[in-house]
mmCIF file of C-alpha atoms in Angstrom:
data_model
loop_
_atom_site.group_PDB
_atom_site.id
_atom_site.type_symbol
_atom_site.label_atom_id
_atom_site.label_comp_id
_atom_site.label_asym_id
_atom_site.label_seq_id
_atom_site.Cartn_x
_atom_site.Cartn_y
_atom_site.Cartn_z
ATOM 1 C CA UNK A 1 24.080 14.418 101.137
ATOM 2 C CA UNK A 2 21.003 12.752 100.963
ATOM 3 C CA UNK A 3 20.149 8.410 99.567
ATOM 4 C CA UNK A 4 18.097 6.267 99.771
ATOM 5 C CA UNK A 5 17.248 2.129 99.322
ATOM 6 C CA UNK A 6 18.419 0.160 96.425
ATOM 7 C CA UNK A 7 16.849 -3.042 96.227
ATOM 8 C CA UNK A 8 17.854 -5.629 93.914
ATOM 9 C CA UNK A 9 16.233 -5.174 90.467
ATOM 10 C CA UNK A 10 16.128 -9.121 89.534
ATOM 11 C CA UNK A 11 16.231 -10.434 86.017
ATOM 12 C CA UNK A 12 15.541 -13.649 86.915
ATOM 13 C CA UNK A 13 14.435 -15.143 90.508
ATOM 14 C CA UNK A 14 16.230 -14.076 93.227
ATOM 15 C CA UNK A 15 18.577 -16.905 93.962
ATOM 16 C CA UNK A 16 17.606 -18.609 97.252
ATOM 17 C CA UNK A 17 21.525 -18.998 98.331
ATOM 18 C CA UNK A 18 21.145 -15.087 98.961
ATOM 19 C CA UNK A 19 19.722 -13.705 102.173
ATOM 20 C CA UNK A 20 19.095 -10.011 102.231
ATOM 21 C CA UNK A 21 21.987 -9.378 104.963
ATOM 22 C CA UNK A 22 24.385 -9.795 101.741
ATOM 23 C CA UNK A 23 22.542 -7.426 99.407
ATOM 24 C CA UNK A 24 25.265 -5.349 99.899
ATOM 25 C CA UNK A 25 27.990 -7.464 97.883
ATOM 26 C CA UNK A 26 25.182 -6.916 95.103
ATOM 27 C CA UNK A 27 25.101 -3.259 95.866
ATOM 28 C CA UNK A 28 21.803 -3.383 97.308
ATOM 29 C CA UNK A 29 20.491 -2.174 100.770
ATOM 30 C CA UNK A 30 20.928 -4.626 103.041
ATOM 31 C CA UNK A 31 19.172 -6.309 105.750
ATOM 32 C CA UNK A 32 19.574 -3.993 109.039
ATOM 33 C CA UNK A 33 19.866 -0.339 107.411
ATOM 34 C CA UNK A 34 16.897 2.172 109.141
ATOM 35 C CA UNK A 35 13.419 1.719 108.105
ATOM 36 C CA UNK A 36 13.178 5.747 109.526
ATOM 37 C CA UNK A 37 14.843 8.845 107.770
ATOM 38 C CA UNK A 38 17.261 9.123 109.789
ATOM 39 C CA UNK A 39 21.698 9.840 109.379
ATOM 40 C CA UNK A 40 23.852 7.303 108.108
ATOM 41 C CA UNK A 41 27.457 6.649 107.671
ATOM 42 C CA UNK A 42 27.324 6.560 104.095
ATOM 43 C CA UNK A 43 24.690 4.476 101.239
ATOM 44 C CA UNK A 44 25.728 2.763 98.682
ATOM 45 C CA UNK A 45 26.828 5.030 95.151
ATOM 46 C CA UNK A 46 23.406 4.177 92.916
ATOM 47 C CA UNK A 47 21.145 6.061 95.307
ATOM 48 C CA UNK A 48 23.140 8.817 96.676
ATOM 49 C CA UNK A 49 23.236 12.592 96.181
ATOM 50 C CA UNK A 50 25.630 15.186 97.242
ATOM 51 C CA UNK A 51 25.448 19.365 96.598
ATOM 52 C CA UNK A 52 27.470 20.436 94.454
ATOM 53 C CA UNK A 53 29.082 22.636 96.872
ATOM 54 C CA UNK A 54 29.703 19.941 99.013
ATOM 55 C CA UNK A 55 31.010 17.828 96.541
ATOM 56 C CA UNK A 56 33.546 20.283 95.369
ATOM 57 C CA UNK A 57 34.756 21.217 98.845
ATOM 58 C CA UNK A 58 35.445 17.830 99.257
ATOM 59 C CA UNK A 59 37.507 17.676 95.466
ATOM 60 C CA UNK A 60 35.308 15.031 94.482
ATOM 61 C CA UNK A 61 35.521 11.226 94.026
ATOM 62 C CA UNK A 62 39.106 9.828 94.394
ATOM 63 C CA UNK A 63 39.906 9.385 91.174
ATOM 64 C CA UNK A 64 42.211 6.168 91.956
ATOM 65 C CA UNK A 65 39.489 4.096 93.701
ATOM 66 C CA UNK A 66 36.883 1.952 91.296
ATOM 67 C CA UNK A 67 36.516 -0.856 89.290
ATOM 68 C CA UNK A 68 38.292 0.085 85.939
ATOM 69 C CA UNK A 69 40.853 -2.020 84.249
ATOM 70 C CA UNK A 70 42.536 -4.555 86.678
ATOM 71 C CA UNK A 71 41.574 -2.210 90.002
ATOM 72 C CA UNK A 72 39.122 -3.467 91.676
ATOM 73 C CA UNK A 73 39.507 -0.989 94.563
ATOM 74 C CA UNK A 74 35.461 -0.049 95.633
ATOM 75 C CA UNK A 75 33.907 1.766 97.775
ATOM 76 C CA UNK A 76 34.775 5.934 96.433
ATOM 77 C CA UNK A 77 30.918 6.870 97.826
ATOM 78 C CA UNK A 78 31.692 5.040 101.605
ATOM 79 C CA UNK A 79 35.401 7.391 101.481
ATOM 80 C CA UNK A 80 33.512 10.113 100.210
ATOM 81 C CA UNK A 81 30.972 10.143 102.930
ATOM 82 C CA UNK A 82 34.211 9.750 106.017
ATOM 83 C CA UNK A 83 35.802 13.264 104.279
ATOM 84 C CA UNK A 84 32.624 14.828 104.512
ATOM 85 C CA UNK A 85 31.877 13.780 107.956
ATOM 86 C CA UNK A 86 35.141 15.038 109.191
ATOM 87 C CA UNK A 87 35.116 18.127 107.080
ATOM 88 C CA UNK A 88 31.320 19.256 107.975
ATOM 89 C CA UNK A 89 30.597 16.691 110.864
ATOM 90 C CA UNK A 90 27.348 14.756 109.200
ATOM 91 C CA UNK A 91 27.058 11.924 107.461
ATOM 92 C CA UNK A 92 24.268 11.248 104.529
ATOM 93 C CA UNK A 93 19.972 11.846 105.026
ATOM 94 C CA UNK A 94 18.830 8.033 104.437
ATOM 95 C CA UNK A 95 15.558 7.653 103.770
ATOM 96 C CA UNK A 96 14.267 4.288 102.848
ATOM 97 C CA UNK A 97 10.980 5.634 100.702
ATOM 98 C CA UNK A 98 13.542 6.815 98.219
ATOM 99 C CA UNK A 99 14.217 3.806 96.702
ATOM 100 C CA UNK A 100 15.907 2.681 93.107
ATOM 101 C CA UNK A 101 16.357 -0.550 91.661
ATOM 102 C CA UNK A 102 19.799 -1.748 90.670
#
């Protein structure tokens, strides 16, 4: 698997009450992730890629976890990423010049 950075794609000025360590409750990178390519644990689900052999060894996405009606249950790309570490031993190719804005 391979991601990236995901910095914050503001509408309006960023508010000042948010420092960049808590991007990640906005599902941005936050403050402390590699400024190298280097392996990761995981990255967050809008800037993340996975072959599709990989992907279906692992049976996909857990279809209970996400946001949909009243679940709020997050996080199916971080649970992803621990079943393919233990199943192939490697966690995900960040590199921070692949970036997206979310």
């Amino acid at each position: 698997a391979a991601g990236g950075k995901i910095l914050p794609g503001w509408e309006a000025k960023k508010p000042k009450f948010l420092p960049e360590e808590y991007y990640w409750l906005i599902g941005a990178t936050h403050k402390g992730f590699p400024e190298e390519v280097t392996e990761v644990r995981n990255t967050f689900g809008s800037n993340i890629s996975f072959k599709a052999d990989v992907l279906k060894a692992l049976g996909g996405f857990r279809s209970e976890m996400g946001v949909k009606g009243k679940g709020l249950l997050q996080g199916e790309e971080t649970e992803l990423c621990e079943r393919m570490r233990e199943k192939f031993g490697r966690g995900v190719v960040y590199n921070p010049d692949a970036i997206v804005y979310h």
